[in-house]
CSV table of C-alpha atoms in Angstrom, one decimal:
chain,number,residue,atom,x,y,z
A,1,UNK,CA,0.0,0.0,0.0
A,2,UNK,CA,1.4,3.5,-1.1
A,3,UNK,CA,2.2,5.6,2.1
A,4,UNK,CA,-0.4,8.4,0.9
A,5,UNK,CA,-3.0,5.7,1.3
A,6,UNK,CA,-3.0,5.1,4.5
A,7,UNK,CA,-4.0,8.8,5.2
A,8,UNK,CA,-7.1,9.4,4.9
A,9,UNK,CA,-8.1,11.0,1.3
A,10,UNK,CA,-9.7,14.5,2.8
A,11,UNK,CA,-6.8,14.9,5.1
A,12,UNK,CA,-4.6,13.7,2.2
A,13,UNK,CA,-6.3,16.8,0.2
A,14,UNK,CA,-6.0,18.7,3.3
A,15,UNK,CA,-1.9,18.7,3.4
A,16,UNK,CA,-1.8,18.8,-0.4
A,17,UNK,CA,-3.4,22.6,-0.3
A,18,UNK,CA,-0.3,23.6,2.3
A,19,UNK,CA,2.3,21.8,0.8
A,20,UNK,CA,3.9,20.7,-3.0
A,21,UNK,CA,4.2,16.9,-2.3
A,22,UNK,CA,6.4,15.2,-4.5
A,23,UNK,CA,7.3,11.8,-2.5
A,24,UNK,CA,6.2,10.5,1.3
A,25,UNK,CA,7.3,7.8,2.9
A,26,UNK,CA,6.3,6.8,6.4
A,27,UNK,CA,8.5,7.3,9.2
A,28,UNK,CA,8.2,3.9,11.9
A,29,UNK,CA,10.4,5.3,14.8
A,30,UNK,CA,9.3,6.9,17.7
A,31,UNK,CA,7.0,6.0,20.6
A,32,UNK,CA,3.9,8.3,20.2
A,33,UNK,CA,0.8,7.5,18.4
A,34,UNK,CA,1.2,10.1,16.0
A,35,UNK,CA,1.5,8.9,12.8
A,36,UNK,CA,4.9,10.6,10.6
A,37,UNK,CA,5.8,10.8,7.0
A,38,UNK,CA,8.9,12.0,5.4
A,39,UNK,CA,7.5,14.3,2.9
A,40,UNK,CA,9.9,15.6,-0.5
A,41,UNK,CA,8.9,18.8,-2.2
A,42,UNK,CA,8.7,19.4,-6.0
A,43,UNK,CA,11.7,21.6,-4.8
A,44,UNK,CA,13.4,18.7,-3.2
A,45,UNK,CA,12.8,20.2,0.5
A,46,UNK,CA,12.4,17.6,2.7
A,47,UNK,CA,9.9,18.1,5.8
A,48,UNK,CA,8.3,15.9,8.5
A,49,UNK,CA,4.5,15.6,8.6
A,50,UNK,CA,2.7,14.5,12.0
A,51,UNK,CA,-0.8,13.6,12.0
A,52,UNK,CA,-2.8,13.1,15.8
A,53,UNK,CA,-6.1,11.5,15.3
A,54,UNK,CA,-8.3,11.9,18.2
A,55,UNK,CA,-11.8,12.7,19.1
A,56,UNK,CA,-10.4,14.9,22.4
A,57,UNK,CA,-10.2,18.7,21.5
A,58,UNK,CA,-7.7,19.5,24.5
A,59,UNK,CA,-5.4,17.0,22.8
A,60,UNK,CA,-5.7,18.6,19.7
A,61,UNK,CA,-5.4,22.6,20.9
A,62,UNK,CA,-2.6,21.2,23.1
A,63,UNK,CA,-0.6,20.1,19.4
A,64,UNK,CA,-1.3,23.6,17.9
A,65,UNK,CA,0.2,25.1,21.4
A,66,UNK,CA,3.6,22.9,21.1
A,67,UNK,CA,3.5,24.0,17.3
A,68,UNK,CA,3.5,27.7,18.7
A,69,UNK,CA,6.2,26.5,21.5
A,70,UNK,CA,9.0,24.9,19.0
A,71,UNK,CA,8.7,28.2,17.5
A,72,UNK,CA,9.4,29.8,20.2
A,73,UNK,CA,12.2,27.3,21.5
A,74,UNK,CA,13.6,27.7,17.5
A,75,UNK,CA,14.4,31.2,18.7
A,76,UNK,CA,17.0,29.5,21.2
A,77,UNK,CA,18.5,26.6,19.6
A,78,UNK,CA,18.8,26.1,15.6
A,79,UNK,CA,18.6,22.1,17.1
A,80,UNK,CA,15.0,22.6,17.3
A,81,UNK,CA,12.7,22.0,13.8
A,82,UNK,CA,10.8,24.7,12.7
A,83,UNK,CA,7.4,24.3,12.1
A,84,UNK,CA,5.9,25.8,9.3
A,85,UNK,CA,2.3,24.6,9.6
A,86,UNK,CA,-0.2,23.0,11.8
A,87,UNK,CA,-4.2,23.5,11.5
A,88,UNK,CA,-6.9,20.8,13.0
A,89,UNK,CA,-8.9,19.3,10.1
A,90,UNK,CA,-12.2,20.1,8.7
A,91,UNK,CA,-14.0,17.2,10.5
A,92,UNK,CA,-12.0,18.9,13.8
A,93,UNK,CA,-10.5,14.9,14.6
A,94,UNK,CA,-7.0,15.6,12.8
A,95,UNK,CA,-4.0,18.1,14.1
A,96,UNK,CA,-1.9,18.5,11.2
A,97,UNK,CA,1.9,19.3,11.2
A,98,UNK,CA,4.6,20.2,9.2
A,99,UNK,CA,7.8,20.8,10.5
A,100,UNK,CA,11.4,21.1,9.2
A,101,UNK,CA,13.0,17.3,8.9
A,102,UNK,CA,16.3,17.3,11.2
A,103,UNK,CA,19.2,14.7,8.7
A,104,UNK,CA,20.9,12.1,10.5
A,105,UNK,CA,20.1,9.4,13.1
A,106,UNK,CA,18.6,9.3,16.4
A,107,UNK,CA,21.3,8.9,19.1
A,108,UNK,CA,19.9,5.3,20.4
A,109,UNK,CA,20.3,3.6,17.1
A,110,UNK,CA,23.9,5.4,16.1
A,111,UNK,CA,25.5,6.5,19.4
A,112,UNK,CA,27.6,3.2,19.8
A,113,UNK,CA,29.4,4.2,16.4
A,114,UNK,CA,31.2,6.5,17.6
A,115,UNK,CA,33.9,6.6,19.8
A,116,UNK,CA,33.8,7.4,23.5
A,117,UNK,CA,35.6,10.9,22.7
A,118,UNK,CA,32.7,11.5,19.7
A,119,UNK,CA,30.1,10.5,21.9
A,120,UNK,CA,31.2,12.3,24.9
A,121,UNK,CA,31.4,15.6,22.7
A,122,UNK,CA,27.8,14.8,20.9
A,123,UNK,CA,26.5,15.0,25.4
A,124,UNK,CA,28.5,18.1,25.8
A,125,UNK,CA,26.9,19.6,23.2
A,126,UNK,CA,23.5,18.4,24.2
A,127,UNK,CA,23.7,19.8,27.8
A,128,UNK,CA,24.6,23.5,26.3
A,129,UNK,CA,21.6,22.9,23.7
A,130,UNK,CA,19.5,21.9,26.9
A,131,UNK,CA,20.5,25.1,28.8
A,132,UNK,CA,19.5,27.0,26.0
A,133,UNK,CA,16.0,26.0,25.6
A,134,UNK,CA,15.7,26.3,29.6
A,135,UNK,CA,16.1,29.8,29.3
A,136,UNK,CA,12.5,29.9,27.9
A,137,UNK,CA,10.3,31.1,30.9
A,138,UNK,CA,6.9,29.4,32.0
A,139,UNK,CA,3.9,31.3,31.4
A,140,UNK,CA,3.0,33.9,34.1
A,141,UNK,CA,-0.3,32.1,35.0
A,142,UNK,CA,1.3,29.1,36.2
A,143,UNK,CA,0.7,28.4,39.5
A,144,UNK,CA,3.9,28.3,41.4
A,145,UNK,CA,6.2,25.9,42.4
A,146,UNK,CA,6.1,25.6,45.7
A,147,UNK,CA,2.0,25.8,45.0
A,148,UNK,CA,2.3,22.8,42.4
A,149,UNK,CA,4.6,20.6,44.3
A,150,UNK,CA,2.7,21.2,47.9
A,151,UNK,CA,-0.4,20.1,46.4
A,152,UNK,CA,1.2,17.3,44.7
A,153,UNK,CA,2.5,15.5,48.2
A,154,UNK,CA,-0.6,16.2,49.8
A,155,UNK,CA,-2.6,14.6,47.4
A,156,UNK,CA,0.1,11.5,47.5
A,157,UNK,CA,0.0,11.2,51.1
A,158,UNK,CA,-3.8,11.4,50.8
A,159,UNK,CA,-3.5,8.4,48.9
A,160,UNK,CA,-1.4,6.2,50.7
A,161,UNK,CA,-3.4,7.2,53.6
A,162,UNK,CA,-6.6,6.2,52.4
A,163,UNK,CA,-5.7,2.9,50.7
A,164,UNK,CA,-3.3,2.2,53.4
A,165,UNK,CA,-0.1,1.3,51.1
A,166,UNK,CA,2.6,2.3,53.4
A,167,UNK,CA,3.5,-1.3,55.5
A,168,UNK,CA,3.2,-0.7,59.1
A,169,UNK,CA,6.4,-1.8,60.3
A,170,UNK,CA,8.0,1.3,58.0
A,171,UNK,CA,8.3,4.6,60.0
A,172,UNK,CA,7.5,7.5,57.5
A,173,UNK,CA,7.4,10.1,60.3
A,174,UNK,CA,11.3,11.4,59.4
A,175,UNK,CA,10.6,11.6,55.6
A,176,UNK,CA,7.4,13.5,56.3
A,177,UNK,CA,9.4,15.7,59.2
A,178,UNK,CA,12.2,16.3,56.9
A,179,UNK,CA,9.8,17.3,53.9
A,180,UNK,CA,7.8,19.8,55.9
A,181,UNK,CA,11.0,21.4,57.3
A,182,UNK,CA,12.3,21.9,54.0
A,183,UNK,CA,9.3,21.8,51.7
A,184,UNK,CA,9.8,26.6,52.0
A,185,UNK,CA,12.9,26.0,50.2
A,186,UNK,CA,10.9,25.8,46.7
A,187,UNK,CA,9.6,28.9,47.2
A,188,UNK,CA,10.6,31.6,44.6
A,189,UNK,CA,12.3,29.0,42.1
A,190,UNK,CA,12.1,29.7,38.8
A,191,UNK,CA,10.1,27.6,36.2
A,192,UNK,CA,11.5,26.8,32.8
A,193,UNK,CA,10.8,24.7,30.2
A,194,UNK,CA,11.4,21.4,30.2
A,195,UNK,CA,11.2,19.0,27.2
A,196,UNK,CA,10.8,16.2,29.7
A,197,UNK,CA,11.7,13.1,27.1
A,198,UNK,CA,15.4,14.5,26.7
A,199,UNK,CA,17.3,11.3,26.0
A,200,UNK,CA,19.4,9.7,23.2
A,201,UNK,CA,17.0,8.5,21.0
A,202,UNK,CA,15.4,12.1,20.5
A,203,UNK,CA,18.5,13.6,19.9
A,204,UNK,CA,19.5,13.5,16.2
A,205,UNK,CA,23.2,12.4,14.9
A,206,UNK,CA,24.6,13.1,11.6
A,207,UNK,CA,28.5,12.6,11.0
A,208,UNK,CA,29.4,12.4,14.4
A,209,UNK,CA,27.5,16.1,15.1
A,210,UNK,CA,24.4,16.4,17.3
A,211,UNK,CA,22.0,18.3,14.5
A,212,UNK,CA,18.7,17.9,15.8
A,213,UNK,CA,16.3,17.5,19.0
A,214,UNK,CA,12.7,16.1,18.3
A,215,UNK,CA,9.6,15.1,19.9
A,216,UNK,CA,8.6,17.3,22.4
A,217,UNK,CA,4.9,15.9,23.2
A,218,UNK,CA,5.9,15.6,26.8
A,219,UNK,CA,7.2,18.6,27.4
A,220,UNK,CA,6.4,20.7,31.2
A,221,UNK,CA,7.4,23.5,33.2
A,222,UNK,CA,9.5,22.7,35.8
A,223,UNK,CA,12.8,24.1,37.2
A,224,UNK,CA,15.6,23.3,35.5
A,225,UNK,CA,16.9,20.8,37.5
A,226,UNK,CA,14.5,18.4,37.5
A,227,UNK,CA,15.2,16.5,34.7
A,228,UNK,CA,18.1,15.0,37.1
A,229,UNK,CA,15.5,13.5,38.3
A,230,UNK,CA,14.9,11.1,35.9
A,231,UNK,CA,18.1,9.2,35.5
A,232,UNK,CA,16.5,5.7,36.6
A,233,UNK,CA,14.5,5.4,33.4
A,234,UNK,CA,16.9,5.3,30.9
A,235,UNK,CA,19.4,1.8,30.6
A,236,UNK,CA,23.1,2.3,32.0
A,237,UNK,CA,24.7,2.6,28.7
A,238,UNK,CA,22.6,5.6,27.8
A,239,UNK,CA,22.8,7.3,30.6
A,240,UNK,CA,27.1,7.1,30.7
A,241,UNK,CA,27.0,9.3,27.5
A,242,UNK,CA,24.1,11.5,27.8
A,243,UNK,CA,23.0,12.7,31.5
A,244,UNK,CA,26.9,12.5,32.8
A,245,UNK,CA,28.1,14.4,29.9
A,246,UNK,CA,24.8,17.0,30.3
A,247,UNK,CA,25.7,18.3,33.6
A,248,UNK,CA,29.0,20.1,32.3
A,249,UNK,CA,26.7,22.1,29.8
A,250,UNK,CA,24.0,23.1,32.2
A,251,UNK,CA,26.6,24.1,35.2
């Protein structure tokens, strides 16, 4: 089956009206459910298209807002595609977007051909590239931090409380003395943005240079620290040449 025909003829029609298509291809990587095609110009420009299908509107408004965002983030880092169109469909089901197409491999797939100096250079750049996009500030009608984070525990201990999941022979009294002495100091802290899914395989490779970051569905507003945070998701080998690397860029 042609790639073309597996979109849906309307939508097909749809990106046809914003776009010269000469060749699309589908693109298989990636964990989201969004479907992506390599699309090739009459002009021989090469772009990535992502279609989300869903019947919720926030989903859909929340795709035209990171459309707005990777603009924004461009702004910072030249790592970050451009977009350079996104509209919901006519039946209001589809977000449609077209975004520049960053050359190269994803970091998971091509990381171990390089050698530990390339690869430790590729995470050094990656960190300075991170600290750059932090720099973009969360909107001033988030609620704060502290505000966010406060509720957050409370509504965990709430939990644990109710369904009684904490064993009775483990003491949580220090952890919960400890927290509330120091829960003031996240007061005042800044909130950036955070891409929040900023590992090897969404960073793009091409000859040994780090050219592209991609998929940003997850992204938050957080401080920008948190992502440290995350370290215990990604596998050993990852993590040696991306988050170890990272912290000399965002020192």
């Amino acid at each position: 089956m042609k790639p073309e025909m597996t979109i849906r003829p309307d939508i097909y029609s749809e990106i046809e009206q914003n776009i010269d298509i000469l060749h699309i291809e589908p693109v298989c990587k990636g964990y989201s459910d969004d479907k992506k095609y390599l699309l090739t110009t009459k002009s021989e420009e090469r772009f990535l298209l992502r279609i989300t299908e869903t019947d919720d509107t926030e989903v859909l408004s929340g795709r035209k807002e990171m459309f707005t965002l990777m603009n924004r983030l461009a702004r910072y880092s030249s790592l970050v595609p451009r977009s350079q169109a996104c509209w919901i469909s006519q039946d209001a089901h589809f977000c449609i977007m077209i975004h520049e197409y960053m050359e190269g491999d994803d970091g998971e797939a091509s990381l171990h051909k390089y050698s530990s100096d390339t690869q430790y250079e590729i995470g050094y750049r990656a960190g300075i590239e991170l600290k750059k996009i932090h720099q973009l500030t969360a909107p001033a009608t988030l609620s704060s931090w502290y505000a966010r984070k406060k509720q957050k525990h409370e509504r965990y201990c709430e939990v644990c409380n109710r369904e009684h999941m904490v064993p009775q022979e483990l003491d949580l009294e220090p952890v919960h003395a400890y927290i509330a002495d120091n829960i003031h100091l996240m007061k005042d802290v800044r909130q950036t943005f955070q891409h929040d899914d900023y590992h090897p395989a969404n960073l793009i490779i091409n000859n040994g240079q780090l050219t592209g970051i991609i998929d940003f569905n997850r992204y938050d507003w957080v401080t920008p620290f948190t992502i440290f945070t995350n370290w215990h998701i990604f596998p050993a080998e990852l993590v040696s040449h991306s988050h170890a690397v990272r912290l000399m860029g965002i020192s």
